[in-house]
GROMACS .gro file of C-alpha atoms in nm:
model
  139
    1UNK     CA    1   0.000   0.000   0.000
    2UNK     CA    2   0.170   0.318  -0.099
    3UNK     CA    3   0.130   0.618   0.129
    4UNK     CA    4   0.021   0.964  -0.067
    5UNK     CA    5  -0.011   1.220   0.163
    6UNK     CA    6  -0.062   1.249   0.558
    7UNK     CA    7  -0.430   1.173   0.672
    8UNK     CA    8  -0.360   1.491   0.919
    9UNK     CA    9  -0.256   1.738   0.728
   10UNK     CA   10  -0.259   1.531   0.377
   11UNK     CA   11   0.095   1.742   0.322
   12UNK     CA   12   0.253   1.519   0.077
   13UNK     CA   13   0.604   1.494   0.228
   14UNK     CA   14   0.651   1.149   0.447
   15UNK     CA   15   0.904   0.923   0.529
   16UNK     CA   16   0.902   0.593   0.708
   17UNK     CA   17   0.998   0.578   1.056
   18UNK     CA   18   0.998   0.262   1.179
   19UNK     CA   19   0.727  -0.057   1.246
   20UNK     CA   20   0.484  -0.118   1.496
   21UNK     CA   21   0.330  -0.397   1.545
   22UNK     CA   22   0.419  -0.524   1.198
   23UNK     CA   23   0.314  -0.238   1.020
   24UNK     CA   24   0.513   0.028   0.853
   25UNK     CA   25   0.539   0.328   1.052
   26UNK     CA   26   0.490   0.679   0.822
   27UNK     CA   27   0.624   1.028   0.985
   28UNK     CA   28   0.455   1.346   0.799
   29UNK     CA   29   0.771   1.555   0.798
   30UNK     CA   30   0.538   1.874   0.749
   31UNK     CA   31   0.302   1.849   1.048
   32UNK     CA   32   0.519   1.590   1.291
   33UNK     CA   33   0.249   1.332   1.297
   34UNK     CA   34   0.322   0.965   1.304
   35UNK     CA   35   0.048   0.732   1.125
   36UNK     CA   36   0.076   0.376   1.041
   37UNK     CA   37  -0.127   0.306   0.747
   38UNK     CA   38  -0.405   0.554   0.530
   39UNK     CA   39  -0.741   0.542   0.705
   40UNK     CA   40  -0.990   0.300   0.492
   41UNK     CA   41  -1.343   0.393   0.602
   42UNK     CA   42  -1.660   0.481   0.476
   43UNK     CA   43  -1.695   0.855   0.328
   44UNK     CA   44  -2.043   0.996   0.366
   45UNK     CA   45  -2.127   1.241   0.038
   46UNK     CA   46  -2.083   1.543   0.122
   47UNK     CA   47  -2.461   1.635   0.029
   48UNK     CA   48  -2.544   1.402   0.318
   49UNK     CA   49  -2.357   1.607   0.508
   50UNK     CA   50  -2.465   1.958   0.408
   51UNK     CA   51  -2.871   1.808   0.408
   52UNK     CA   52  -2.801   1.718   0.771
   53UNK     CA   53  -2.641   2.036   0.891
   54UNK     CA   54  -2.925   2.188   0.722
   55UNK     CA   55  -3.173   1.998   0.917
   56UNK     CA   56  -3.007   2.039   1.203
   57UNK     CA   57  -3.001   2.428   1.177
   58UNK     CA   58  -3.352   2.420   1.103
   59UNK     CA   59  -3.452   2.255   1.437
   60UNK     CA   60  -3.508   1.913   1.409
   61UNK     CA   61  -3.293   1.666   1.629
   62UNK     CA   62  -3.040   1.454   1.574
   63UNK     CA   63  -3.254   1.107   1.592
   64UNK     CA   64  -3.509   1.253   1.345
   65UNK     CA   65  -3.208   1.348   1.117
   66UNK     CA   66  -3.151   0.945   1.097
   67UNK     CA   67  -3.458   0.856   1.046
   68UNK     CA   68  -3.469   1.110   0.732
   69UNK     CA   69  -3.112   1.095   0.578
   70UNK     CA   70  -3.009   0.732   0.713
   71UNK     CA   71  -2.684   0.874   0.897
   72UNK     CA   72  -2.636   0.778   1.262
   73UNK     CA   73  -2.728   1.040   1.492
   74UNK     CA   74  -2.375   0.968   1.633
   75UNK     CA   75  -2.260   1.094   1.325
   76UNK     CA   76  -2.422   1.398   1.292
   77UNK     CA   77  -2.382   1.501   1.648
   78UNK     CA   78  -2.019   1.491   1.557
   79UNK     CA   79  -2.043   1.658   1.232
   80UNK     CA   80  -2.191   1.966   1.370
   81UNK     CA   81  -1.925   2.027   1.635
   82UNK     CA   82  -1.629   1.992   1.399
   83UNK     CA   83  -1.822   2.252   1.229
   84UNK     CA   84  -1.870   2.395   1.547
   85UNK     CA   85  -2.260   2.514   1.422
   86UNK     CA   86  -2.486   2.670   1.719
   87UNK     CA   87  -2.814   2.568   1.690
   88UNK     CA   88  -3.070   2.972   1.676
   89UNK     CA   89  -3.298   2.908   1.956
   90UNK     CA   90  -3.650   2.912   1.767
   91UNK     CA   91  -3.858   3.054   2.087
   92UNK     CA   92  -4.246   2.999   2.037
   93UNK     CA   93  -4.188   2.799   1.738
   94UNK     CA   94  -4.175   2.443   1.650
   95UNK     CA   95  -4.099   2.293   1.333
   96UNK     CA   96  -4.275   1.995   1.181
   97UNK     CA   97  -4.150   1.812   0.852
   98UNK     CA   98  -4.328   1.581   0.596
   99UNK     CA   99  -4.164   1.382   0.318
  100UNK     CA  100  -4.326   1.366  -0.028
  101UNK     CA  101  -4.277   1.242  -0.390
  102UNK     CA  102  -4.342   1.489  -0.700
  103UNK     CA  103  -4.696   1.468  -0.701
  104UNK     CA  104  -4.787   1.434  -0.338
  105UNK     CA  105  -4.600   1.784  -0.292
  106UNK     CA  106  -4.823   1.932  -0.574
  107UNK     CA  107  -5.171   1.829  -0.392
  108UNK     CA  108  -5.024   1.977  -0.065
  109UNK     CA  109  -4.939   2.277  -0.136
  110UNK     CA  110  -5.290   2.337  -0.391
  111UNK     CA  111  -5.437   2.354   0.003
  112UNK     CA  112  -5.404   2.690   0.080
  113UNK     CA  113  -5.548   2.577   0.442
  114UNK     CA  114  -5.212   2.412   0.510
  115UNK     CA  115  -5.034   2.685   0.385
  116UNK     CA  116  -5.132   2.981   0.576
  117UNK     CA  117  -5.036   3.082   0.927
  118UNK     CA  118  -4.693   2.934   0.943
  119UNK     CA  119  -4.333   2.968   0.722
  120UNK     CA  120  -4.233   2.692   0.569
  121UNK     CA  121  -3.934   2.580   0.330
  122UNK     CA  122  -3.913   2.251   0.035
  123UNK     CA  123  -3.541   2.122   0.003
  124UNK     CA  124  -3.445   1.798  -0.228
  125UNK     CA  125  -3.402   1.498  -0.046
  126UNK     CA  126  -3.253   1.266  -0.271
  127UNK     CA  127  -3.571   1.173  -0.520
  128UNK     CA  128  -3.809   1.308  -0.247
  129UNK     CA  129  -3.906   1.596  -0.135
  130UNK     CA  130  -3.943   1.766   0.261
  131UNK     CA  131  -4.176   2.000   0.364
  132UNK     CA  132  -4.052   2.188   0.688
  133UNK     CA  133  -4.332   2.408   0.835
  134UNK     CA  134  -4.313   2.621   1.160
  135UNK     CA  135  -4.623   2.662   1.350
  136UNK     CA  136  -4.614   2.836   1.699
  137UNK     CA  137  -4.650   2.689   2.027
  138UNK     CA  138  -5.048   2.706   2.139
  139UNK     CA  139  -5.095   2.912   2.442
   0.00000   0.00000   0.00000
């Protein structure tokens, strides 16, 4: 397996330095850091990503986040503090989101009953559709 670039800094200047339990030791002469072999796991798109920080900003919780994107909530918890994001506090408000296809988005929003009296937004979800609507609290 040939080494390309440091997975800390991916600076491009390495040079072996030593083996650990079998394994070639890499030093990244750039940044100082000592790795033993590139780290092989799964990339998320970075749509999946950007959807869930979305979400996330527009008050829906981490466990309803999985349930819509298929990410753990693990996951996304850690995504938005390495992009250190600060949930707005939303006060008297309370968003609610449904998923559609094409056409079911159509008849919903030709009801201008379930339009009116709160904001709402429509973002892609993969071949889908969600509606997020914000209705405030009832007194």
């Amino acid at each position: 397996m040939e080494i390309l670039a440091c997975p800390k800094c991916q600076g491009d200047h390495i040079i072996k330095s030593g083996v650990i339990n079998n394994k070639q030791r890499y030093l990244c002469k750039k940044c100082h850091y000592f790795f033993t072999v590139n780290k092989i796991g799964k990339k998320i798109d970075d749509y999946y990503v950007t959807k869930a920080l979305q979400l996330y900003l527009e008050g829906l919780s981490y466990r309803e986040i999985e349930r819509i994107i298929g990410v753990s909530h693990v996951t996304i918890s850690n995504w938005v503090k390495s992009f250190n994001i600060k949930k707005p506090s939303h006060g008297n408000y309370h968003p609610t989101y449904k998923i559609f296809n094409h056409l079911e988005l159509v008849e919903y929003i030709k009801n201008k009953e379930l339009l009116s009296g709160a904001g709402m937004i429509i973002t892609e979800l993969g071949d889908k559709f969600m509606l997020i609507k914000w209705e405030r609290f009832k007194d």
